[in-house]
Amino acid sequence: MARLLAAHFSCIWVPEYARDFLNRLGRAYRESDLLDIAKGQHSAIMKAAKNAHSLLICDTDLLTIHIWGMVKYKRSHPWIDQQMEQSDNTLYLLCRPDIPWEPDPLRENPDDRDALFIRYENKLQQLNKRYFIVEGTPSNRTTSSIARIQQILNSETY
């Protein structure tokens, strides 16, 4: 969906760094790899932000890596937490797990999607981040996300 939104708004899209990192890794990932992934994602976002004119769409950010660490290892690296808390992202699109699971060798949690959703929402609230819940069919998700982003663009100065 991030790619579709970036195409719709003719803006820069930052893909998920972890996907490429894990595909190149050649072994099972370890807890220490999460910091490398976080630094790679953060760097990609910062680089893209320098070239973004009014809007930057990120497939993911450090919040995801924080949650991933907490679920898998029961902790998150302090650097990840510090950078995540300092993030000035304007809007998070929080996807409700109301569409069928799609198997993917890099996804690990087909059975606890609702618990993950609650964990994300609680963390966004704790960090006082603005978010919008995306739900329904893929088409409805895209349409409602476009409308919400457009509403924010119309109401704020960038």
GROMACS .gro file of C-alpha atoms in nm:
model
  158
    1MET     CA    1   0.000   0.000   0.000
    2ALA     CA    2   0.288   0.239   0.073
    3ARG     CA    3   0.404   0.216  -0.287
    4LEU     CA    4   0.050   0.284  -0.414
    5LEU     CA    5   0.015   0.587  -0.186
    6ALA     CA    6   0.348   0.729  -0.299
    7ALA     CA    7   0.247   0.684  -0.662
    8HIS     CA    8  -0.088   0.851  -0.598
    9PHE     CA    9   0.071   1.152  -0.427
   10SER     CA   10   0.374   1.158  -0.662
   11CYS     CA   11   0.611   1.152  -0.368
   12ILE     CA   12   0.909   0.956  -0.244
   13TRP     CA   13   0.852   0.610  -0.099
   14VAL     CA   14   1.093   0.444   0.145
   15PRO     CA   15   1.064   0.065   0.131
   16GLU     CA   16   1.112  -0.174   0.421
   17TYR     CA   17   1.487  -0.206   0.475
   18ALA     CA   18   1.454  -0.530   0.673
   19ARG     CA   19   1.322  -0.724   0.375
   20ASP     CA   20   1.634  -0.664   0.164
   21PHE     CA   21   1.865  -0.704   0.465
   22LEU     CA   22   1.716  -1.041   0.563
   23ASN     CA   23   1.712  -1.168   0.205
   24ARG     CA   24   2.086  -1.093   0.177
   25LEU     CA   25   2.175  -1.224   0.525
   26GLY     CA   26   2.219  -1.590   0.432
   27ARG     CA   27   2.139  -1.711   0.785
   28ALA     CA   28   1.869  -1.680   1.046
   29TYR     CA   29   1.867  -1.332   1.196
   30ARG     CA   30   1.980  -1.265   1.551
   31GLU     CA   31   1.882  -1.002   1.802
   32SER     CA   32   2.193  -0.799   1.718
   33ASP     CA   33   2.074  -0.775   1.357
   34LEU     CA   34   1.778  -0.564   1.468
   35LEU     CA   35   2.006  -0.269   1.542
   36ASP     CA   36   2.163  -0.297   1.194
   37ILE     CA   37   1.817  -0.312   1.042
   38ALA     CA   38   1.704  -0.012   1.247
   39LYS     CA   39   2.007   0.194   1.147
   40GLY     CA   40   1.957   0.102   0.781
   41GLN     CA   41   1.589   0.195   0.792
   42HIS     CA   42   1.658   0.519   0.977
   43SER     CA   43   1.933   0.614   0.733
   44ALA     CA   44   1.708   0.545   0.433
   45ILE     CA   45   1.433   0.761   0.582
   46MET     CA   46   1.669   1.048   0.667
   47LYS     CA   47   1.822   1.041   0.319
   48ALA     CA   48   1.480   1.037   0.152
   49ALA     CA   49   1.352   1.315   0.378
   50LYS     CA   50   1.622   1.549   0.243
   51ASN     CA   51   1.474   1.511  -0.106
   52ALA     CA   52   1.106   1.505  -0.011
   53HIS     CA   53   0.920   1.821  -0.106
   54SER     CA   54   0.600   1.790   0.093
   55LEU     CA   55   0.528   1.427   0.166
   56LEU     CA   56   0.731   1.115   0.235
   57ILE     CA   57   0.570   0.772   0.254
   58CYS     CA   58   0.757   0.512   0.458
   59ASP     CA   59   0.661   0.146   0.444
   60THR     CA   60   0.790   0.109   0.799
   61ASP     CA   61   1.001   0.285   1.060
   62LEU     CA   62   1.166   0.222   1.396
   63LEU     CA   63   0.836   0.160   1.572
   64THR     CA   64   0.808  -0.169   1.383
   65ILE     CA   65   1.160  -0.271   1.479
   66HIS     CA   66   1.092  -0.178   1.842
   67ILE     CA   67   0.777  -0.392   1.849
   68TRP     CA   68   0.958  -0.675   1.668
   69GLY     CA   69   1.233  -0.673   1.933
   70MET     CA   70   0.985  -0.664   2.219
   71VAL     CA   71   0.783  -0.957   2.080
   72LYS     CA   72   1.077  -1.176   1.980
   73TYR     CA   73   1.339  -1.087   2.245
   74LYS     CA   74   1.139  -0.908   2.517
   75ARG     CA   75   1.350  -0.593   2.474
   76SER     CA   76   1.445  -0.319   2.233
   77HIS     CA   77   1.786  -0.158   2.187
   78PRO     CA   78   1.808   0.186   2.356
   79TRP     CA   79   1.922   0.349   2.029
   80ILE     CA   80   1.608   0.223   1.855
   81ASP     CA   81   1.388   0.353   2.137
   82GLN     CA   82   1.558   0.693   2.146
   83GLN     CA   83   1.532   0.747   1.772
   84MET     CA   84   1.173   0.620   1.766
   85GLU     CA   85   1.068   0.863   2.038
   86GLN     CA   86   1.235   1.155   1.858
   87SER     CA   87   1.065   1.075   1.529
   88ASP     CA   88   0.843   1.350   1.396
   89ASN     CA   89   0.632   1.136   1.167
   90THR     CA   90   0.306   1.314   1.103
   91LEU     CA   91   0.073   1.016   1.060
   92TYR     CA   92   0.091   0.642   1.109
   93LEU     CA   93  -0.139   0.417   0.911
   94LEU     CA   94  -0.218   0.132   1.149
   95CYS     CA   95  -0.352  -0.165   0.955
   96ARG     CA   96  -0.618  -0.367   1.130
   97PRO     CA   97  -0.562  -0.741   1.075
   98ASP     CA   98  -0.901  -0.791   0.911
   99ILE     CA   99  -0.778  -0.927   0.579
  100PRO     CA  100  -0.653  -1.283   0.523
  101TRP     CA  101  -0.296  -1.369   0.621
  102GLU     CA  102  -0.062  -1.388   0.323
  103PRO     CA  103   0.220  -1.639   0.367
  104ASP     CA  104   0.563  -1.482   0.334
  105PRO     CA  105   0.895  -1.639   0.439
  106LEU     CA  106   0.987  -1.319   0.625
  107ARG     CA  107   0.668  -1.290   0.832
  108GLU     CA  108   0.658  -1.469   1.165
  109ASN     CA  109   0.327  -1.404   1.335
  110PRO     CA  110   0.023  -1.547   1.157
  111ASP     CA  111  -0.157  -1.639   1.479
  112ASP     CA  112  -0.123  -1.329   1.697
  113ARG     CA  113  -0.212  -1.050   1.457
  114ASP     CA  114  -0.480  -0.905   1.685
  115ALA     CA  115  -0.239  -0.894   1.979
  116LEU     CA  116   0.021  -0.722   1.760
  117PHE     CA  117  -0.236  -0.467   1.647
  118ILE     CA  118  -0.317  -0.384   2.009
  119ARG     CA  119   0.052  -0.361   2.093
  120TYR     CA  120   0.107  -0.114   1.805
  121GLU     CA  121  -0.193   0.095   1.899
  122ASN     CA  122  -0.090   0.109   2.265
  123LYS     CA  123   0.263   0.217   2.173
  124LEU     CA  124   0.136   0.486   1.936
  125GLN     CA  125  -0.088   0.619   2.212
  126GLN     CA  126   0.196   0.603   2.466
  127LEU     CA  127   0.422   0.801   2.231
  128ASN     CA  128   0.138   1.045   2.156
  129LYS     CA  129   0.167   0.979   1.782
  130ARG     CA  130  -0.108   1.061   1.537
  131TYR     CA  131  -0.246   0.751   1.368
  132PHE     CA  132  -0.532   0.639   1.150
  133ILE     CA  133  -0.670   0.284   1.156
  134VAL     CA  134  -0.685   0.132   0.810
  135GLU     CA  135  -0.932  -0.151   0.761
  136GLY     CA  136  -1.145  -0.333   0.511
  137THR     CA  137  -1.060  -0.458   0.167
  138PRO     CA  138  -0.730  -0.360   0.007
  139SER     CA  139  -0.918  -0.113  -0.212
  140ASN     CA  140  -1.098   0.040   0.087
  141ARG     CA  141  -0.769   0.064   0.273
  142THR     CA  142  -0.606   0.255  -0.008
  143THR     CA  143  -0.904   0.484  -0.064
  144SER     CA  144  -0.944   0.572   0.303
  145SER     CA  145  -0.569   0.627   0.344
  146ILE     CA  146  -0.560   0.862   0.045
  147ALA     CA  147  -0.855   1.057   0.187
  148ARG     CA  148  -0.696   1.088   0.532
  149ILE     CA  149  -0.357   1.193   0.398
  150GLN     CA  150  -0.521   1.447   0.167
  151GLN     CA  151  -0.719   1.586   0.460
  152ILE     CA  152  -0.397   1.639   0.654
  153LEU     CA  153  -0.220   1.793   0.354
  154ASN     CA  154  -0.512   2.033   0.308
  155SER     CA  155  -0.512   2.137   0.673
  156GLU     CA  156  -0.140   2.177   0.741
  157THR     CA  157   0.142   2.381   0.598
  158TYR     CA  158   0.448   2.188   0.485
   0.00000   0.00000   0.00000
